[in-house]
Amino acid sequence: MKNRKMIVPLLSLAVLFPSAANVYAQPNEKVEVEKVEFIGMPTPVTDQERNTMYSKAAVKVTYVNGAKKTLPLEYKDLFLPGDKFNGGIAGAAYDAKGNMILNSEGKPYISTSPDSNTLLNVNGKSGKLYMVNHYEGMPSNEVGNMPKSMMLNTVVQDKKTGELKVVDTEPIDFSADGGIWTPCAGVLSPWNTHLGSEEYEPDARAFEANPEKNSVTQYARNYYQNPDMIGNPYLYGHIPEVKVDSNGRVKAVKHFSMGRLSSENVSIAQDNRTVYYGDDGNYTMSFMYVADKAADLTAGTLYAAKWNQTSDKNGGSANLQWIKLGQGTDEEIKSMAHRLKFSDIFDATNDVTFAKENGFTRVKAGGRDEWLRLKPGMEKAAAFLESRRYGALLGATSEFNKMETLTLNKADNKIYMTMSTIAGGMTSNPNDPVDDIHVPKINAGGIYEMNLAGGQKDQNGENIRSKYVADTIAGFVMGEDLPAKDSQGNNGNPDKIGNPDNIVYSEGMRTLFIAEDGNAHHNNYGWAYDVDTKKLSRILSAPTGGEVTGIQAIDNMNGFNYLMAGSQNPGHAGYLSGLPSLDEKK
């Protein structure tokens, strides 16, 4: 996700869907919802609309008894960055001891980059709710790169209306793992924990060349409030997991065994073992992790995909082959992260003649074009601490461009994956080390669909221990570039998606919710896409300069549905009201 100039202070969005029984039934009568259809809104026209987070969309609800109801959607604020609560300030930066970091004037640093809203119910129907949210960016201070924040919000839900109110916020402690590095999107796990991300993992080779001036050291000195601290890049780029108990106590860890990459988010298949990643940036990879045990991400096997192209139409399509990188545990990889540096794992050179004569391989991974040679016995360290570099050495495809989030469609055995911009390594580049992906450029980006199947083997012919292995990938919903910017400031067709970023799928509504981040449209939008009818409906508009972030769909939270989302820079916190809950439908 890109940083943007702040225009007005905003934060995140939630969407409330009141119960179908409340909308239509007689007292004590339950009416099942047969289907929902979104009715889109026009693009913003006035200056007020263009600078406001709002919705003028609606939803048409059809019940099994034949009744129909059209409900308007309304955006409602939850909170803004800088709002004060008992335990802290929304969007503030905190050090390793949980103290708020203040500037020379005694004021806190406040993020304008909220992302990821995971609503958790750990107390049952009568208890409190909790929401984990990320702050992806933070203003720098005189030292430089500042710690980012992952916050736990205490939320009160009105039992009759479903309205939410945040009553407290406090930082989540990751001091055991070096703090949090650029937390981006996140998801609710099937076992009711929050799974986050650490985007844009720092380059360990660049760090080793000049640790004193590196942003990792700047971060560490701010986080530990120690001007002599030297950072460690291998502590960042992992998948964080947050568990909240019934008393609101938090346990936070990073899963070092899940590899190290520019994680945008993860999506977990029905077996609670098979995990797919969004790897954001240029020349990135598609990764899969198969945990040893269900609902336990502390040990498993990491794979990277090779794209074997079958078509260049509609964003392209391919068969996928999975390359096994290695098997490991959190404990052993974390130990490696603390004791190894880049030069312990790889030899690297810029001398092309020397490289060719001495067994080096040219790779282009993470936007870095370099000649590498793996050191003896360092396969496991490379697999989990330099996942993209090692994957490229083994032949995995490192040409994806601006891969963002993924979401699972369980009923159809599909994974949806966003590519915010289809360009760079995904187009034909004969001068690159390899050219697996060669499709036409679509600056407006698109969403791909991956089919999940069992009986798959890795590059060595070994069985992959999962029934949910992606074997094909193809363009699903694509944006459309305009030949020139139109009179409204759009570079892409305003009636199609543009630079999709966060996505989430609702099983109950059979609807894919899509959030934008880019310059294809003058304003970034939120969309609802019916996977059966293929109808695309604009349901939300972010203020000018703000992306739509932090989407989470909840099909039933004490009888109400929510679609959490956000806007960063600027950012907004709130929720849309107006849609039916589907919990009556069995």
Coordinates of C-alpha atoms in Angstrom, one line a residue:
M1 CA 0.0 0.0 0.0
K2 CA 1.2 3.5 -0.8
N3 CA 1.5 6.4 1.6
R4 CA -0.7 9.3 0.6
K5 CA -0.8 13.0 1.5
M6 CA -3.3 13.4 4.3
I7 CA -6.3 15.7 3.5
V8 CA -8.6 15.1 6.5
P9 CA -8.2 12.8 9.5
L10 CA -10.1 9.6 9.1
L11 CA -9.9 5.8 10.1
S12 CA -11.8 2.6 9.6
L13 CA -15.2 1.4 8.6
A14 CA -17.5 -1.4 9.7
V15 CA -20.7 -2.5 8.0
L16 CA -23.7 -3.5 10.0
F17 CA -26.3 -5.9 8.7
P18 CA -29.4 -6.1 11.0
S19 CA -31.2 -9.3 11.5
A20 CA -33.7 -10.5 8.9
A21 CA -36.1 -11.3 11.7
N22 CA -35.9 -7.7 13.0
V23 CA -36.5 -6.4 9.5
Y24 CA -39.5 -8.5 8.4
A25 CA -40.8 -11.1 10.8
Q26 CA -43.5 -11.0 13.4
P27 CA -42.4 -11.3 17.0
N28 CA -40.8 -14.8 17.7
E29 CA -40.9 -15.6 14.0
K30 CA -37.7 -16.3 12.0
V31 CA -37.6 -15.7 8.3
E32 CA -34.8 -17.1 6.3
V33 CA -33.0 -14.9 3.8
E34 CA -33.0 -16.4 0.3
K35 CA -30.6 -14.0 -1.3
V36 CA -29.2 -10.5 -1.2
E37 CA -28.5 -8.1 -4.1
F38 CA -26.4 -5.0 -3.8
I39 CA -27.6 -1.8 -5.5
G40 CA -24.7 0.3 -6.4
M41 CA -24.1 4.0 -5.9
P42 CA -22.9 6.6 -8.4
T43 CA -19.4 8.1 -8.3
P44 CA -19.0 11.1 -6.1
V45 CA -19.7 14.4 -7.9
T46 CA -19.5 17.3 -5.4
D47 CA -16.5 18.4 -3.5
Q48 CA -18.2 17.3 -0.3
E49 CA -18.7 13.8 -1.6
R50 CA -15.2 13.6 -2.9
N51 CA -13.8 14.5 0.5
T52 CA -16.0 12.2 2.6
M53 CA -16.2 8.5 3.5
Y54 CA -19.8 7.7 2.6
S55 CA -22.2 5.3 1.0
K56 CA -25.4 5.9 -1.0
A57 CA -25.7 2.2 -1.9
A58 CA -28.5 -0.2 -0.9
V59 CA -29.2 -3.9 -0.6
K60 CA -32.3 -5.7 -1.8
V61 CA -33.2 -8.6 0.5
T62 CA -35.3 -11.5 -0.7
Y63 CA -36.8 -13.8 1.9
V64 CA -37.9 -17.4 1.5
N65 CA -41.5 -16.4 2.1
G66 CA -41.4 -14.2 -1.0
A67 CA -41.1 -10.9 0.9
K68 CA -38.6 -8.4 -0.3
K69 CA -37.1 -5.4 1.3
T70 CA -34.6 -2.7 0.0
L71 CA -32.4 -1.3 2.8
P72 CA -30.1 1.7 2.4
L73 CA -26.5 1.5 3.5
E74 CA -25.2 4.2 5.8
Y75 CA -21.7 5.0 6.9
K76 CA -21.2 5.6 10.6
D77 CA -17.9 6.6 12.4
L78 CA -16.4 4.4 15.1
F79 CA -13.3 6.4 16.0
L80 CA -10.5 8.6 14.6
P81 CA -6.8 8.5 15.0
G82 CA -5.9 10.6 18.0
D83 CA -9.1 9.7 19.9
K84 CA -8.3 9.2 23.6
F85 CA -9.5 6.2 25.6
N86 CA -8.7 4.8 29.1
G87 CA -5.8 2.7 28.0
G88 CA -4.3 4.7 25.2
I89 CA -4.7 6.8 22.1
A90 CA -5.8 5.5 18.8
G91 CA -2.9 5.4 16.3
A92 CA -0.2 6.4 18.8
A93 CA 3.4 4.9 18.7
Y94 CA 4.6 2.8 21.7
D95 CA 8.0 1.6 22.8
A96 CA 9.0 -1.9 23.9
K97 CA 7.8 -1.2 27.5
G98 CA 4.4 -0.1 26.3
N99 CA 5.0 3.6 26.9
M100 CA 3.7 6.1 24.5
I101 CA 6.5 7.7 22.5
L102 CA 6.4 11.5 22.7
N103 CA 8.0 14.2 20.6
S104 CA 10.1 17.1 21.9
E105 CA 6.8 19.0 22.7
G106 CA 5.5 16.1 24.8
K107 CA 2.9 15.2 22.2
P108 CA 2.4 11.6 20.8
Y109 CA 3.2 10.6 17.2
I110 CA -0.2 9.7 15.6
S111 CA -0.5 7.4 12.6
T112 CA -2.9 8.3 9.7
S113 CA -2.5 4.8 8.2
P114 CA -5.0 2.5 9.9
D115 CA -5.4 -1.0 8.5
S116 CA -6.9 -4.4 9.4
N117 CA -9.9 -4.6 11.6
T118 CA -10.5 -8.0 13.2
L119 CA -13.6 -8.2 15.4
L120 CA -13.3 -11.1 17.9
N121 CA -16.0 -12.6 20.1
V122 CA -14.3 -14.4 23.0
N123 CA -17.0 -14.0 25.7
G124 CA -20.0 -15.5 24.0
K125 CA -23.3 -13.7 23.3
S126 CA -23.3 -11.7 26.6
G127 CA -19.7 -10.6 26.7
K128 CA -17.5 -7.9 25.3
L129 CA -16.1 -7.9 21.8
Y130 CA -12.5 -7.0 21.0
M131 CA -11.1 -5.6 17.8
V132 CA -7.5 -5.9 16.7
N133 CA -6.4 -3.2 14.2
H134 CA -3.1 -2.2 12.6
Y135 CA -1.4 1.2 12.0
E136 CA 0.8 0.6 9.0
G137 CA 2.6 3.9 8.9
M138 CA 3.9 6.3 11.5
P139 CA 5.5 9.8 11.3
S140 CA 9.3 9.6 11.6
N141 CA 11.2 11.5 14.3
E142 CA 14.7 12.9 14.4
V143 CA 16.1 9.3 14.7
G144 CA 14.1 8.1 11.7
N145 CA 11.9 5.0 11.2
M146 CA 9.4 4.8 14.1
P147 CA 7.7 1.7 15.6
K148 CA 4.3 0.8 14.1
S149 CA 1.3 -0.2 16.2
M150 CA -1.0 -3.1 16.6
M151 CA -3.8 -2.2 19.0
L152 CA -6.5 -4.1 20.9
N153 CA -9.8 -2.2 21.1
T154 CA -12.5 -3.1 23.6
V155 CA -15.9 -2.9 21.8
V156 CA -19.4 -2.8 23.2
Q157 CA -22.2 -4.1 21.0
D158 CA -25.8 -2.9 21.3
K159 CA -27.8 -6.2 21.6
K160 CA -30.9 -4.7 19.9
T161 CA -29.4 -2.6 17.1
G162 CA -26.0 -4.2 16.7
E163 CA -24.3 -0.8 16.9
L164 CA -20.7 -0.9 18.0
K165 CA -18.8 1.5 20.3
V166 CA -15.1 1.4 21.0
V167 CA -14.5 2.1 24.7
D168 CA -10.8 1.4 25.1
T169 CA -7.6 0.8 23.2
E170 CA -4.2 -0.4 24.2
P171 CA -1.0 -1.6 22.4
I172 CA -0.3 -5.2 21.8
D173 CA 3.1 -6.3 23.1
F174 CA 5.4 -7.8 20.6
S175 CA 8.6 -6.9 22.5
A176 CA 9.6 -10.6 22.6
D177 CA 10.0 -10.6 18.8
G178 CA 11.4 -7.1 18.3
G179 CA 8.1 -5.2 17.8
I180 CA 5.9 -5.0 14.7
W181 CA 7.2 -4.0 11.3
T182 CA 4.8 -2.3 8.9
P183 CA 1.6 -4.3 9.8
C184 CA -0.7 -4.3 6.8
A185 CA -3.8 -6.4 6.3
G186 CA -5.1 -9.1 8.6
V187 CA -7.7 -11.8 9.0
L188 CA -9.7 -13.6 11.6
S189 CA -8.4 -17.2 11.8
P190 CA -10.9 -20.1 11.7
W191 CA -9.9 -20.8 15.4
N192 CA -10.8 -17.2 16.4
T193 CA -7.4 -15.5 16.6
H194 CA -6.1 -12.5 14.7
L195 CA -3.5 -13.2 12.0
G196 CA -1.6 -10.1 10.9
S197 CA 1.3 -9.3 8.6
E198 CA 4.6 -7.5 8.3
E199 CA 4.9 -5.9 4.9
Y200 CA 8.0 -4.9 3.1
E201 CA 10.5 -7.0 5.0
P202 CA 13.9 -5.2 5.3
D203 CA 16.8 -6.3 3.1
A204 CA 19.3 -8.1 5.2
R205 CA 22.0 -7.7 2.6
A206 CA 21.7 -3.9 2.6
F207 CA 21.5 -3.9 6.4
E208 CA 24.7 -5.8 6.7
A209 CA 26.5 -3.4 4.4
N210 CA 25.7 -0.4 6.6
P211 CA 23.8 -1.3 9.8
E212 CA 24.4 2.0 11.6
K213 CA 22.5 4.0 8.9
N214 CA 19.8 1.4 8.2
S215 CA 16.1 1.9 8.9
V216 CA 16.1 -1.3 11.0
T217 CA 18.5 0.3 13.4
Q218 CA 16.5 3.5 13.4
Y219 CA 13.5 1.4 14.3
A220 CA 15.2 -0.5 17.1
R221 CA 16.6 2.7 18.7
N222 CA 13.1 4.2 18.7
Y223 CA 11.4 1.0 19.9
Y224 CA 13.8 0.2 22.7
Q225 CA 14.6 3.9 23.4
N226 CA 18.3 3.1 23.2
P227 CA 20.6 5.2 21.0
D228 CA 23.2 2.5 20.9
M229 CA 20.9 -0.3 19.7
I230 CA 21.7 -2.1 16.4
G231 CA 18.7 -3.7 14.8
N232 CA 18.1 -7.2 13.3
P233 CA 16.4 -7.4 10.0
Y234 CA 15.6 -11.1 10.4
L235 CA 13.1 -10.3 13.2
Y236 CA 10.7 -8.7 10.6
G237 CA 8.7 -10.0 7.7
H238 CA 6.8 -12.8 9.6
I239 CA 3.2 -13.6 10.3
P240 CA 2.0 -12.4 13.7
E241 CA -0.8 -14.1 15.6
V242 CA -2.8 -12.5 18.4
K243 CA -5.0 -14.6 20.8
V244 CA -7.4 -12.8 23.2
D245 CA -8.9 -14.7 26.1
S246 CA -12.3 -14.2 27.7
N247 CA -10.8 -11.7 30.2
G248 CA -9.2 -9.6 27.4
R249 CA -5.7 -10.9 28.1
V250 CA -3.5 -11.0 25.0
K251 CA -0.9 -13.5 23.8
A252 CA 1.1 -12.3 20.7
V253 CA 3.7 -14.3 18.8
K254 CA 5.4 -14.3 15.4
H255 CA 5.4 -17.5 13.3
F256 CA 9.0 -17.7 12.1
S257 CA 8.3 -21.1 10.5
M258 CA 6.0 -19.4 8.0
G259 CA 8.8 -17.8 6.1
R260 CA 9.9 -14.2 5.6
L261 CA 8.4 -12.1 2.9
S262 CA 6.4 -8.9 2.3
S263 CA 3.3 -10.3 3.8
E264 CA 0.0 -8.4 3.0
N265 CA -2.3 -11.1 4.6
V266 CA -2.9 -14.8 4.7
S267 CA -5.9 -17.0 3.8
I268 CA -6.5 -20.4 5.4
A269 CA -8.2 -23.4 3.7
Q270 CA -10.9 -25.6 5.2
D271 CA -8.4 -28.0 6.8
N272 CA -7.1 -25.3 9.1
R273 CA -3.5 -26.2 7.9
T274 CA -3.1 -24.9 4.4
V275 CA -2.2 -21.2 4.2
Y276 CA -1.8 -18.9 1.3
Y277 CA 0.0 -15.5 1.3
G278 CA -0.2 -12.1 -0.4
D279 CA 3.4 -11.0 -1.0
D280 CA 3.3 -7.3 -1.8
G281 CA 5.8 -5.4 -3.9
N282 CA 7.7 -5.9 -7.1
Y283 CA 9.0 -9.2 -8.3
T284 CA 7.3 -11.2 -5.5
M285 CA 6.2 -14.8 -5.1
S286 CA 3.1 -16.9 -4.3
F287 CA 3.7 -18.9 -1.2
M288 CA 1.8 -21.8 0.5
Y289 CA 2.4 -23.2 4.0
V290 CA 1.1 -26.5 5.2
A291 CA 1.1 -26.7 9.0
D292 CA 2.0 -30.0 10.7
K293 CA -1.1 -29.8 12.8
A294 CA -4.5 -28.1 12.3
A295 CA -5.0 -24.7 13.9
D296 CA -1.3 -24.7 14.9
L297 CA 1.1 -22.5 12.8
T298 CA 4.2 -23.2 14.9
A299 CA 5.6 -25.8 12.6
G300 CA 5.1 -26.7 8.9
T301 CA 6.3 -26.9 5.3
L302 CA 6.8 -23.8 3.1
Y303 CA 6.3 -23.9 -0.7
A304 CA 6.6 -21.4 -3.5
A305 CA 4.7 -21.5 -6.8
K306 CA 6.0 -21.7 -10.4
W307 CA 3.7 -20.2 -13.0
N308 CA 3.4 -22.3 -16.1
Q309 CA 1.5 -20.0 -18.4
T310 CA -1.4 -21.3 -20.5
S311 CA -2.9 -18.0 -21.7
D312 CA -2.3 -14.3 -21.7
K313 CA -6.0 -13.4 -22.0
N314 CA -7.9 -11.6 -19.3
G315 CA -4.9 -11.1 -17.1
G316 CA -3.4 -14.4 -17.9
S317 CA -3.8 -18.0 -16.7
A318 CA -1.4 -20.8 -15.7
N319 CA -1.0 -24.1 -14.2
L320 CA 0.8 -24.0 -10.8
Q321 CA 3.7 -26.2 -9.7
W322 CA 4.7 -26.0 -6.0
I323 CA 8.4 -26.0 -5.1
K324 CA 9.2 -27.2 -1.6
L325 CA 11.5 -24.8 0.2
G326 CA 11.7 -26.5 3.6
Q327 CA 10.1 -27.7 6.8
G328 CA 10.7 -26.0 10.1
T329 CA 9.5 -24.9 13.5
D330 CA 9.1 -21.4 15.0
E331 CA 11.6 -22.2 17.7
E332 CA 14.4 -23.3 15.4
I333 CA 13.9 -20.6 12.8
K334 CA 13.7 -17.9 15.5
S335 CA 17.0 -19.1 16.9
M336 CA 18.5 -18.8 13.4
A337 CA 17.1 -15.3 13.1
H338 CA 18.9 -14.2 16.2
R339 CA 22.3 -15.6 15.3
L340 CA 22.7 -15.4 11.5
K341 CA 23.3 -12.6 9.1
F342 CA 22.9 -12.5 5.3
S343 CA 26.6 -13.4 4.6
D344 CA 26.2 -16.6 6.7
I345 CA 23.6 -17.8 4.3
F346 CA 24.6 -16.5 0.8
D347 CA 27.7 -15.5 -1.1
A348 CA 26.8 -12.5 -3.3
T349 CA 28.7 -10.6 -6.0
N350 CA 28.2 -7.8 -8.5
D351 CA 31.0 -9.1 -10.7
V352 CA 29.1 -10.9 -13.5
T353 CA 32.2 -12.6 -15.0
F354 CA 33.3 -13.9 -11.6
A355 CA 29.7 -15.0 -10.9
K356 CA 29.4 -17.0 -14.0
E357 CA 32.7 -18.7 -13.5
N358 CA 32.0 -19.7 -9.9
G359 CA 28.6 -21.2 -9.7
F360 CA 26.5 -18.1 -8.9
T361 CA 22.9 -17.8 -10.1
R362 CA 21.3 -14.5 -11.2
V363 CA 17.9 -13.9 -9.5
K364 CA 15.5 -11.0 -9.5
A365 CA 13.4 -11.3 -6.3
G366 CA 11.8 -8.5 -4.4
G367 CA 13.0 -6.0 -7.1
R368 CA 16.7 -6.9 -6.4
D369 CA 18.7 -8.1 -9.4
E370 CA 21.7 -10.0 -8.0
W371 CA 24.0 -12.9 -8.3
L372 CA 23.8 -15.4 -5.4
R373 CA 25.3 -18.6 -4.3
L374 CA 24.0 -20.6 -1.3
K375 CA 26.5 -21.5 1.3
P376 CA 26.8 -25.3 2.3
G377 CA 24.3 -26.5 4.8
M378 CA 22.2 -23.2 4.8
E379 CA 19.1 -24.6 3.0
K380 CA 16.8 -24.3 6.0
A381 CA 18.0 -20.8 7.0
A382 CA 17.6 -19.6 3.4
A383 CA 14.1 -21.2 3.1
F384 CA 12.7 -19.4 6.1
L385 CA 14.8 -16.2 6.5
E386 CA 15.3 -15.4 2.8
S387 CA 12.3 -17.2 1.4
R388 CA 12.0 -15.2 -1.9
R389 CA 15.7 -15.3 -2.7
Y390 CA 15.9 -19.0 -2.0
G391 CA 12.7 -19.7 -3.9
A392 CA 14.1 -18.0 -7.0
L393 CA 17.3 -20.1 -6.8
L394 CA 15.1 -23.2 -6.8
G395 CA 13.1 -22.0 -9.8
A396 CA 9.9 -20.6 -8.2
T397 CA 8.4 -17.6 -10.1
S398 CA 9.3 -14.3 -8.6
E399 CA 7.6 -12.0 -11.1
F400 CA 4.3 -11.1 -9.4
N401 CA 3.6 -7.4 -9.2
K402 CA 1.7 -5.7 -6.3
M403 CA 0.2 -8.9 -5.1
E404 CA -2.1 -7.9 -2.2
T405 CA -4.6 -9.9 -0.2
L406 CA -6.3 -13.3 -0.6
T407 CA -9.6 -14.7 0.5
L408 CA -11.2 -18.1 0.5
N409 CA -14.4 -19.3 -1.1
K410 CA -15.0 -22.6 0.8
A411 CA -18.1 -23.7 -1.0
D412 CA -16.4 -23.5 -4.4
N413 CA -12.9 -24.5 -3.3
K414 CA -11.5 -21.3 -4.7
I415 CA -8.9 -18.7 -3.5
Y416 CA -9.2 -15.1 -4.8
M417 CA -6.0 -13.1 -5.1
T418 CA -5.6 -9.4 -5.9
M419 CA -2.9 -7.9 -8.1
S420 CA -3.2 -4.2 -7.6
T421 CA -1.3 -3.4 -10.8
I422 CA -0.5 -6.0 -13.5
A423 CA 2.8 -4.6 -14.8
G424 CA 6.6 -5.0 -14.2
G425 CA 7.6 -8.6 -13.9
M426 CA 4.2 -9.8 -15.0
T427 CA 4.7 -8.4 -18.5
S428 CA 7.2 -9.7 -21.1
N429 CA 10.7 -8.9 -19.9
P430 CA 13.3 -10.9 -22.0
N431 CA 16.2 -9.3 -20.1
D432 CA 15.1 -10.7 -16.8
P433 CA 16.7 -13.9 -15.5
V434 CA 13.4 -15.8 -16.3
D435 CA 10.2 -14.7 -17.9
D436 CA 7.5 -17.1 -16.6
I437 CA 4.7 -14.5 -16.6
H438 CA 4.2 -12.5 -19.8
V439 CA 0.8 -10.9 -19.9
P440 CA -0.4 -7.5 -21.2
K441 CA -0.1 -4.6 -18.8
I442 CA -3.2 -3.6 -16.9
N443 CA -2.4 -0.6 -14.7
A444 CA -5.9 -0.8 -13.1
G445 CA -5.0 -4.3 -11.9
G446 CA -7.3 -7.3 -11.3
I447 CA -8.4 -10.2 -9.2
Y448 CA -7.3 -13.8 -9.9
E449 CA -9.0 -17.1 -9.0
M450 CA -7.1 -20.1 -7.9
N451 CA -8.6 -23.6 -7.9
L452 CA -7.9 -25.9 -4.9
A453 CA -7.4 -29.6 -5.3
G454 CA -5.9 -32.6 -3.6
G455 CA -3.4 -35.2 -4.9
Q456 CA -0.8 -32.6 -5.8
K457 CA 3.0 -33.3 -5.9
D458 CA 5.9 -30.9 -5.4
Q459 CA 8.8 -30.4 -7.9
N460 CA 10.5 -33.6 -6.5
G461 CA 7.4 -35.8 -7.1
E462 CA 6.7 -35.9 -3.4
N463 CA 3.0 -35.8 -2.2
I464 CA 1.9 -32.5 -0.7
R465 CA 0.0 -33.3 2.5
S466 CA -3.1 -31.2 1.7
K467 CA -6.3 -31.5 -0.1
Y468 CA -6.4 -27.8 -0.8
V469 CA -3.4 -27.1 -3.1
A470 CA -3.9 -24.4 -5.8
D471 CA -3.3 -26.1 -9.2
T472 CA -4.5 -23.4 -11.6
I473 CA -4.8 -19.6 -11.6
A474 CA -6.7 -17.4 -13.9
G475 CA -8.0 -13.8 -14.2
F476 CA -11.3 -13.4 -12.5
V477 CA -12.4 -9.7 -12.2
M478 CA -10.2 -7.2 -14.1
G479 CA -9.9 -3.5 -14.2
E480 CA -9.8 -1.5 -17.5
D481 CA -7.3 1.2 -18.3
L482 CA -8.5 4.3 -20.2
P483 CA -6.5 5.6 -23.1
A484 CA -6.3 9.0 -21.4
K485 CA -7.4 10.5 -18.1
D486 CA -11.1 11.4 -18.3
S487 CA -12.8 14.7 -17.2
Q488 CA -13.4 13.3 -13.7
G489 CA -9.7 12.4 -13.1
N490 CA -10.0 8.7 -13.7
N491 CA -7.2 6.7 -15.4
G492 CA -9.3 3.5 -15.3
N493 CA -12.9 2.7 -16.2
P494 CA -14.9 4.1 -13.1
D495 CA -17.5 1.3 -13.5
K496 CA -14.9 -1.4 -13.1
I497 CA -12.5 -2.1 -10.3
G498 CA -9.3 -0.1 -10.2
N499 CA -6.2 -1.1 -8.2
P500 CA -7.9 -3.7 -6.0
D501 CA -6.1 -4.2 -2.6
N502 CA -8.0 -5.7 0.3
I503 CA -10.6 -8.3 -0.5
V504 CA -12.8 -10.5 1.6
Y505 CA -15.4 -13.1 0.7
S506 CA -18.8 -13.7 2.5
E507 CA -19.9 -17.3 2.3
G508 CA -23.4 -16.4 3.4
M509 CA -23.9 -13.7 0.8
R510 CA -21.7 -15.3 -1.9
T511 CA -20.3 -11.9 -2.3
L512 CA -16.7 -10.8 -2.8
F513 CA -16.0 -7.4 -1.2
I514 CA -13.3 -5.4 -2.9
A515 CA -11.3 -2.3 -1.6
E516 CA -9.2 -0.1 -3.8
D517 CA -5.9 1.6 -3.4
G518 CA -4.4 3.4 -6.3
N519 CA -4.8 6.1 -9.0
A520 CA -7.0 4.3 -11.4
H521 CA -10.0 6.2 -10.0
H522 CA -10.2 9.8 -8.7
N523 CA -11.5 8.3 -5.5
N524 CA -10.9 4.8 -4.2
Y525 CA -14.1 2.7 -3.9
G526 CA -15.4 -0.3 -2.1
W527 CA -17.3 -2.8 -4.2
A528 CA -19.6 -5.9 -3.8
Y529 CA -19.2 -8.6 -6.5
D530 CA -21.7 -11.4 -6.7
V531 CA -19.8 -14.5 -7.7
D532 CA -22.9 -16.1 -9.2
T533 CA -24.5 -13.3 -11.1
K534 CA -21.2 -11.5 -11.8
K535 CA -22.8 -8.2 -10.8
L536 CA -20.4 -5.5 -9.6
S537 CA -21.8 -2.8 -7.3
R538 CA -20.0 0.2 -5.9
I539 CA -21.0 0.5 -2.2
L540 CA -18.5 2.9 -0.7
S541 CA -16.4 5.9 -1.6
A542 CA -13.2 7.0 0.3
P543 CA -12.1 10.6 0.6
T544 CA -9.8 11.9 -2.1
G545 CA -6.3 10.6 -1.4
G546 CA -7.4 7.8 0.9
E547 CA -7.4 4.1 0.1
V548 CA -10.0 1.6 1.4
T549 CA -8.4 -0.8 3.8
G550 CA -8.9 -3.3 6.6
I551 CA -11.8 -5.4 5.2
Q552 CA -13.2 -8.2 7.3
A553 CA -16.6 -9.8 6.7
I554 CA -18.4 -11.4 9.6
D555 CA -21.5 -13.4 8.7
N556 CA -22.8 -13.6 12.3
M557 CA -21.8 -11.8 15.4
N558 CA -24.5 -12.2 18.0
G559 CA -27.2 -12.0 15.2
F560 CA -25.6 -9.3 13.2
N561 CA -23.4 -9.2 10.1
Y562 CA -20.5 -6.7 9.8
L563 CA -18.2 -5.7 7.0
M564 CA -15.2 -4.0 8.7
A565 CA -13.1 -1.8 6.5
G566 CA -11.1 1.4 6.7
S567 CA -9.6 4.4 4.9
Q568 CA -5.9 5.4 5.1
N569 CA -4.4 8.3 4.3
P570 CA -6.8 9.8 5.3
G571 CA -8.3 7.2 7.6
H572 CA -11.8 6.8 9.1
A573 CA -13.4 4.4 11.6
G574 CA -17.1 3.6 11.4
Y575 CA -19.6 1.2 9.9
L576 CA -22.3 0.9 7.3
S577 CA -25.7 -0.1 8.5
G578 CA -28.5 -1.6 6.5
L579 CA -27.9 -5.3 5.6
P580 CA -29.6 -8.5 6.9
S581 CA -28.0 -11.0 9.0
L582 CA -28.0 -14.5 7.5
D583 CA -27.7 -16.4 10.8
E584 CA -31.4 -17.6 10.6
K585 CA -30.6 -19.5 7.4
K586 CA -29.5 -23.0 8.2

